[in-house]
Short mmCIF file of C-alpha atoms and ligand atoms in Angstrom, two decimals:
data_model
loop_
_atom_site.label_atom_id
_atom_site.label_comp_id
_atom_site.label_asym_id
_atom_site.label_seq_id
_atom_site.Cartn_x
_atom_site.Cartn_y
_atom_site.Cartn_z
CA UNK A 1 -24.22 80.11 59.20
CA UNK A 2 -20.59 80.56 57.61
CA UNK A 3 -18.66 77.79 57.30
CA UNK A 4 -14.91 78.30 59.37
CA UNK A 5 -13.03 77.99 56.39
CA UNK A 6 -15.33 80.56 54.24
CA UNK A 7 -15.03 82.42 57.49
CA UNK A 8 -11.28 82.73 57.05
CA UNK A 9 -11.72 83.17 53.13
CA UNK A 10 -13.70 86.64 54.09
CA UNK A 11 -11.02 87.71 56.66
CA UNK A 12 -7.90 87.46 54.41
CA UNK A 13 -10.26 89.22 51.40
CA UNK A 14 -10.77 91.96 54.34
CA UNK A 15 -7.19 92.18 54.73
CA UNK A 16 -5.95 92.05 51.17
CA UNK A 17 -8.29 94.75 50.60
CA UNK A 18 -6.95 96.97 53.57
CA UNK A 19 -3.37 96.38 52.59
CA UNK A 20 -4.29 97.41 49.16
CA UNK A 21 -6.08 100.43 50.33
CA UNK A 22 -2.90 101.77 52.33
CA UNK A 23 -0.77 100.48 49.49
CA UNK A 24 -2.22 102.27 46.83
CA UNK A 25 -3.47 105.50 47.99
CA UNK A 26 -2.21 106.79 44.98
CA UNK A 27 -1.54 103.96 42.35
CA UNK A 28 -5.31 102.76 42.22
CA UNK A 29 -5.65 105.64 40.58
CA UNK A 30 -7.47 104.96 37.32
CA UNK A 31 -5.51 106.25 34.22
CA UNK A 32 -7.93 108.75 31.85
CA UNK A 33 -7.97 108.29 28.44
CA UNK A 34 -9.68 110.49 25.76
CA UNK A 35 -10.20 110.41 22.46
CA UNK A 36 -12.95 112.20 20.18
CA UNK A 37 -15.33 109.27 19.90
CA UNK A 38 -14.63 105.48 19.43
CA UNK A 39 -11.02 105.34 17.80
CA UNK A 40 -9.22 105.98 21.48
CA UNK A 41 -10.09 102.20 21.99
CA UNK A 42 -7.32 101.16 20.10
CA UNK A 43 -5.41 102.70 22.74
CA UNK A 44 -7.16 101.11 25.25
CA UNK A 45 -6.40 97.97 24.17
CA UNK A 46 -3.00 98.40 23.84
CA UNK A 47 -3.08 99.55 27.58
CA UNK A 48 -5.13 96.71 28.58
CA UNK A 49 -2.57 94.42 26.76
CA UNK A 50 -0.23 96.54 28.15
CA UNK A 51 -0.65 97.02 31.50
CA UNK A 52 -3.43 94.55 32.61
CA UNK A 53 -3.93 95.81 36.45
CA UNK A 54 -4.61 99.14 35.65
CA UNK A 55 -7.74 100.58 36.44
CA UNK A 56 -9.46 103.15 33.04
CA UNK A 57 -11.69 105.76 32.39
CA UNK A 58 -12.11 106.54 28.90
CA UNK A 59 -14.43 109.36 27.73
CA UNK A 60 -15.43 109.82 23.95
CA UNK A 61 -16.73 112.90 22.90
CA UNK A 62 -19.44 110.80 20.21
CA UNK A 63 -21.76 114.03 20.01
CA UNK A 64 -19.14 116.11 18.79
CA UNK A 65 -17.05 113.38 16.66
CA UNK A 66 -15.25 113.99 14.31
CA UNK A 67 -12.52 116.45 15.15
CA UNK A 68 -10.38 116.06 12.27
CA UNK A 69 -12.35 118.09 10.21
CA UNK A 70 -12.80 120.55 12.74
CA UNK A 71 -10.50 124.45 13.87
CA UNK A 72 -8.09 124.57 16.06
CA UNK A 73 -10.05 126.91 18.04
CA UNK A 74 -12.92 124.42 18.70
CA UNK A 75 -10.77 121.31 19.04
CA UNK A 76 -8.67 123.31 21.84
CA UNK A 77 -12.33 123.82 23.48
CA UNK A 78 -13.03 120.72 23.61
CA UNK A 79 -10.33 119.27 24.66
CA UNK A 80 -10.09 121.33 27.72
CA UNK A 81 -13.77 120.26 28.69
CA UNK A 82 -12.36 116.79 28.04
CA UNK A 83 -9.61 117.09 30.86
CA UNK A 84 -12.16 118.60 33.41
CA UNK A 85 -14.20 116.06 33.46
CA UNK A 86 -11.46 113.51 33.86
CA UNK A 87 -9.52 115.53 36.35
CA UNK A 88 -12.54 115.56 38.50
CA UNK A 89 -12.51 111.43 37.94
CA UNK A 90 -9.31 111.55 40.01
CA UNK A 91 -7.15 110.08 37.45
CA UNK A 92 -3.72 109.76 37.93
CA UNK A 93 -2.80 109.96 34.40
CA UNK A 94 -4.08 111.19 31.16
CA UNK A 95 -3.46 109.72 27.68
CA UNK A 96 -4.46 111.85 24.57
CA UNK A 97 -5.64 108.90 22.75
CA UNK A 98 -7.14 111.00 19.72
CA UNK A 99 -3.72 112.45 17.41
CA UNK A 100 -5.95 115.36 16.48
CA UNK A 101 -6.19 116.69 19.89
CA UNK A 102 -2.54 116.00 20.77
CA UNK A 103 -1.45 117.86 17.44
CA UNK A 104 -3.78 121.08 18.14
CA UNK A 105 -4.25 121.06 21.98
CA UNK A 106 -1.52 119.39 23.59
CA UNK A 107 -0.15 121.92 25.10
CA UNK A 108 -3.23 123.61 26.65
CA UNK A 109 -4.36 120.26 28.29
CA UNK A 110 -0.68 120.01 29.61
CA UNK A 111 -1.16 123.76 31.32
CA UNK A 112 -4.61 123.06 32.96
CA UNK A 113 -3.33 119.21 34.02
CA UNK A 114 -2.01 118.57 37.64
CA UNK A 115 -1.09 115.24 36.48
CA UNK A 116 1.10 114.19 33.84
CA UNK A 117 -0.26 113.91 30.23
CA UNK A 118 0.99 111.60 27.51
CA UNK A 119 0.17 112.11 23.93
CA UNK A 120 0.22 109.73 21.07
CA UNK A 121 2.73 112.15 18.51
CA UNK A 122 5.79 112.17 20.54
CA UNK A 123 5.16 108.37 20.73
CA UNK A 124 5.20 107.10 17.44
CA UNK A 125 7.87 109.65 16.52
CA UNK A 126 10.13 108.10 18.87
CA UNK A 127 9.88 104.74 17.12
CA UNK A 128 9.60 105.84 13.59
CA UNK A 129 12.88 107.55 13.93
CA UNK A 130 14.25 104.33 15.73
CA UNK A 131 12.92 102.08 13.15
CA UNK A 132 14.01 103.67 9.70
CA UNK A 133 16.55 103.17 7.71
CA UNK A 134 16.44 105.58 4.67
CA UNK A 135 15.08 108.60 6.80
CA UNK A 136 12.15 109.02 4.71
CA UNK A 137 9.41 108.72 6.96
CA UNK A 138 5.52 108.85 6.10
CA UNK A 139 2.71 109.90 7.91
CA UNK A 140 -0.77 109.85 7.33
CA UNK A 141 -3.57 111.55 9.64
CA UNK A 142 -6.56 113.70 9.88
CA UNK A 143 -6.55 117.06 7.62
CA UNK A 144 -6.12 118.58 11.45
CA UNK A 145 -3.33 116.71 12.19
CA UNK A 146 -1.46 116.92 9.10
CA UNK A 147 -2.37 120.73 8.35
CA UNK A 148 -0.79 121.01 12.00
CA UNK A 149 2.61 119.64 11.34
CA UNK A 150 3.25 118.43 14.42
CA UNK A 151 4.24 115.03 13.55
CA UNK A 152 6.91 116.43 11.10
CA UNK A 153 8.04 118.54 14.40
CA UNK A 154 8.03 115.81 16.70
CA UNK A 155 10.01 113.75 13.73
CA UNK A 156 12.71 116.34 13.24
CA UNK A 157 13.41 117.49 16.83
CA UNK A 158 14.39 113.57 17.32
CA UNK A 159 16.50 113.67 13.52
CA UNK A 160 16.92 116.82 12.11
CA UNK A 161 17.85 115.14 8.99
CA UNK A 162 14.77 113.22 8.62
CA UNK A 163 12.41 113.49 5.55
CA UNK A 164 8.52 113.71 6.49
CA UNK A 165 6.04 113.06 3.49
CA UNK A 166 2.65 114.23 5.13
CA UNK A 167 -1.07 112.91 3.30
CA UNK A 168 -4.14 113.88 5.03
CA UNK A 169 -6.67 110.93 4.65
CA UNK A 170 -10.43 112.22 5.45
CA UNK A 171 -12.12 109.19 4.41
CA UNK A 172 -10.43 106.37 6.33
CA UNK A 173 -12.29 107.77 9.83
CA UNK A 174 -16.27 107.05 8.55
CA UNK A 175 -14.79 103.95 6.33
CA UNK A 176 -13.59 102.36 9.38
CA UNK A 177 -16.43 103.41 11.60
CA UNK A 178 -18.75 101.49 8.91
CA UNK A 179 -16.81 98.41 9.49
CA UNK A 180 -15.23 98.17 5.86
CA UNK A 181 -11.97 97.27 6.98
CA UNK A 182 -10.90 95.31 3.92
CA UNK A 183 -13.60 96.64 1.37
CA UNK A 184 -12.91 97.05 -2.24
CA UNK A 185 -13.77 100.91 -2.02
CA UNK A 186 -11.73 101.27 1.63
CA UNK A 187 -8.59 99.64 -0.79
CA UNK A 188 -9.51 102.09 -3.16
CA UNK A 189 -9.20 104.84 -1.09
CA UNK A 190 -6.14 103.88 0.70
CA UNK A 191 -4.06 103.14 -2.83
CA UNK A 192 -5.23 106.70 -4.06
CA UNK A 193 -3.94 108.47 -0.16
CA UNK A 194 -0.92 105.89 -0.32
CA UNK A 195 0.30 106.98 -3.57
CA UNK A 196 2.39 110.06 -3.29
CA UNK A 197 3.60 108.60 0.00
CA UNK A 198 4.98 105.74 -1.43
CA UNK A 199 6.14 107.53 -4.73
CA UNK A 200 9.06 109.52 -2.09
CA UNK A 201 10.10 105.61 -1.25
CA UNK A 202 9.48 105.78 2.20
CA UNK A 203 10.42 102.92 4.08
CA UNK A 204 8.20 104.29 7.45
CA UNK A 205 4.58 104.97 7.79
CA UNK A 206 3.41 106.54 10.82
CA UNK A 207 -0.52 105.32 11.41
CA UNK A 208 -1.34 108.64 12.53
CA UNK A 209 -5.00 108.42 13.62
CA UNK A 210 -6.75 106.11 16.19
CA UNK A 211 -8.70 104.67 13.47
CA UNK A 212 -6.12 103.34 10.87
CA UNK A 213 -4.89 100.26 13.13
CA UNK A 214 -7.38 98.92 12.36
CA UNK A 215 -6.71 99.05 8.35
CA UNK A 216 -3.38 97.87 9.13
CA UNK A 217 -3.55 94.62 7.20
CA UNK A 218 -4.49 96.72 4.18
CA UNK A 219 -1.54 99.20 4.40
CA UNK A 220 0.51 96.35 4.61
CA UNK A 221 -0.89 94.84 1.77
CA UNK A 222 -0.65 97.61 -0.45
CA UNK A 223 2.44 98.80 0.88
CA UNK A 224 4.04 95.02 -0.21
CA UNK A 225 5.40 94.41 2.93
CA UNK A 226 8.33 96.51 2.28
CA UNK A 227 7.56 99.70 4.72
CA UNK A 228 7.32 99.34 8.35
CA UNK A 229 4.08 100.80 10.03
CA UNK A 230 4.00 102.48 13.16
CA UNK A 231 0.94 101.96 15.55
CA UNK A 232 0.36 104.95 17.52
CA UNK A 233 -1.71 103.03 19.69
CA UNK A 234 1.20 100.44 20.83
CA UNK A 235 3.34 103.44 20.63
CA UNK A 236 1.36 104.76 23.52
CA UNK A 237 1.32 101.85 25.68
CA UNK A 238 4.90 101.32 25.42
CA UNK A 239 5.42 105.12 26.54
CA UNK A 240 2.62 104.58 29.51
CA UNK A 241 4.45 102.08 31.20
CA UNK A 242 7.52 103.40 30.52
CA UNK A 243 6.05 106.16 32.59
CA UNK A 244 3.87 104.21 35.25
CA UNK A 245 7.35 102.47 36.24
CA UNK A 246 9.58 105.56 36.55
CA UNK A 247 7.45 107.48 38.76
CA UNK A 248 6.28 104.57 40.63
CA UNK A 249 2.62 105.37 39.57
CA UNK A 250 1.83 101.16 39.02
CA UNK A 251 -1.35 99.67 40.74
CA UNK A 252 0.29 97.56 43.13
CA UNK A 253 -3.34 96.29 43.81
CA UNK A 254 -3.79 92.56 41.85
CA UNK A 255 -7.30 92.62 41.75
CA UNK A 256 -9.39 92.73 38.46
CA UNK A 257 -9.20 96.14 37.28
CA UNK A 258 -12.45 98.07 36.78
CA UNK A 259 -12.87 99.90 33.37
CA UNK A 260 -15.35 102.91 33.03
CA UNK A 261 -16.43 104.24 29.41
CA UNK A 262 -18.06 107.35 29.38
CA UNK A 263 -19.55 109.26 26.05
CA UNK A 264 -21.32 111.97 25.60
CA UNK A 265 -24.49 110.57 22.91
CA UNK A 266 -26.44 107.72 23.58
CA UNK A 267 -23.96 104.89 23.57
CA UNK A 268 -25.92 102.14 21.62
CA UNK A 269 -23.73 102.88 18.49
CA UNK A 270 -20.56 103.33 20.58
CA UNK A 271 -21.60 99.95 22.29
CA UNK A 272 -21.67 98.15 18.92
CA UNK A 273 -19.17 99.71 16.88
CA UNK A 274 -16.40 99.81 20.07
CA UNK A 275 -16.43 96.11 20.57
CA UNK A 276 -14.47 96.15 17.15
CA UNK A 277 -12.10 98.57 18.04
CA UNK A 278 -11.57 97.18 21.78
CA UNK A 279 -11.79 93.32 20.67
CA UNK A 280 -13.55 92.54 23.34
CA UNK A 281 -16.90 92.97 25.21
CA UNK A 282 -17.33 96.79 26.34
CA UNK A 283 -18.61 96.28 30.08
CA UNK A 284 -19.80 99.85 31.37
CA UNK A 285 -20.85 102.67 29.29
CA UNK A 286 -22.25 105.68 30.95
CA UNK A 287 -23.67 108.77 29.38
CA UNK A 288 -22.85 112.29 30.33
CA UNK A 289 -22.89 115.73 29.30
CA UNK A 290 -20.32 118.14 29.28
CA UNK A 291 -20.66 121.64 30.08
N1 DGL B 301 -9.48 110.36 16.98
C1 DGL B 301 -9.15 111.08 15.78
C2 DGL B 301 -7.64 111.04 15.56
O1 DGL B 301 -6.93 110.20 16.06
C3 DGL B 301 -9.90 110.55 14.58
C4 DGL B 301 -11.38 110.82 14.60
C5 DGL B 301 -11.74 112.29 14.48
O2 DGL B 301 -11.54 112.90 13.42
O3 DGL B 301 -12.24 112.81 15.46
O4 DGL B 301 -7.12 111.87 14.85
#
């Protein structure tokens, strides 16, 4: 038998939840975020951070990953079976996590998407032109990204009198995704990519790739403190709820938010290796195919 005051617990949880439900026909919405494998988490966490009622579904193409090596013509192809199978999640949102995908296929997601679609490049362009000084920006990325110019784009239609000093930087992705944040071969590597970039005195460095947040200490180490790195993945959050808030898209629901992960391999290494990226547990991780 139910105690009267558990009795009235249950009845205000029943109406709580039916306010909600008329409250938030919309806003409950989950926002979809995609990246090509694991590095979108770093986005994730910034949203989480960010905007901590929000209900996610994140899908990471981990059978296909990486993209950064890959055409344009298959990175547009996958991207577009990407936003299918979020679209059909009901999201309210989507959030090109992955830079690679918003340099080559931003605008084809934007065409198939009902809903509006937020990309990382725009993002940290906005702030990198807001935060320098000299105008000599840097940017490193993914030979996809980079080979695409569409940071320098993004840079210049904000500052036409910008300077953009592009490196692609292959080796970064599998260093991170090995865990060598600060390893004396990852340094290495980052001093030989950082060299030319730093040679044009740029006092800006764009962290174009989901995976280089997490070798921020090391940039900022071998940089000396003296250039001012731009997380796309904070980027991003700052733009989402920039967003959320001007067209009133914001879970008005205060309940804990539920968090889906989908990937398309088996996730055991996506399990281990995305707790790093997320900084925290990863609670449900489903498999599924794409067609
Ligand atoms: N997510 C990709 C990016 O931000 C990096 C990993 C890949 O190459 O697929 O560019």
């Amino acid at each position: 038998m139910l105690l009267l005051s558990e009795t009235a617990g249950k009845v205000d949880d029943l109406m709580i939840g039916i306010r909600e439900k008329r409250m938030n026909i919309q806003t409950h919405r989950a926002i979809g975020v995609f990246d090509s494998g694991i590095g979108g988490l770093t986005v994730v966490r910034s949203l989480m951070e960010r905007l901590p009622f929000e209900n996610i579904v994140y899908f990471g193409d981990t059978a296909r990953v990486p993209y950064g090596i890959k055409s344009v013509e298959t990175i547009n192809r996958y991207a577009l079976q990407i936003t299918e199978f979020l679209l059909k999640k009901d999201v309210k949102l989507l959030i090109v996590a992955c830079n690679t995908m918003a340099a080559v296929a931003y605008q084809a997601i934007r065409d198939l998407s009902p809903v509006p679609v937020l990309e990382v490049i725009e993002a940290s362009a906005k702030i990198a032109v807001d935060r320098t000084r000299s105008k000599a920006i840097g940017v490193i990325g993914t030979p996809a990204t980079i080979n695409s110019n569409a940071y320098a784009r993004a840079i210049h239609l904000l500052d036409r009198d910008a300077k953009v000093f592009s490196q692609a930087c292959p080796l970064f992705v599998p260093l991170v995704e090995e865990g060598w944040f600060d390893h004396p071969a990852t340094r290495l590597v980052a001093e030989e990519y950082l060299k030319p970039v730093m040679a044009e005195r740029v006092d800006t460095l764009v962290l174009g790739c989901t995976h280089y947040p997490l070798l921020k200490p090391l940039f900022q180490d071998i940089t000396g403190g003296q250039v001012r790195l731009i997380d796309s993945a904070e980027a991003m959050a700052d733009i989402a709820a920039d967003l959320i808030k001007q067209k009133n898209l914001g879970n008005t629901g205060r309940r804990p938010p539920e968090y889906l992960f989908c990937v398309s391999d088996v996730p055991y290494r996506f399990q281990t290796i995305g707790e790093r990226f997320l900084g925290r547990t990863l609670p449900r991780v489903e498999m599924v195919r794409l067609q």
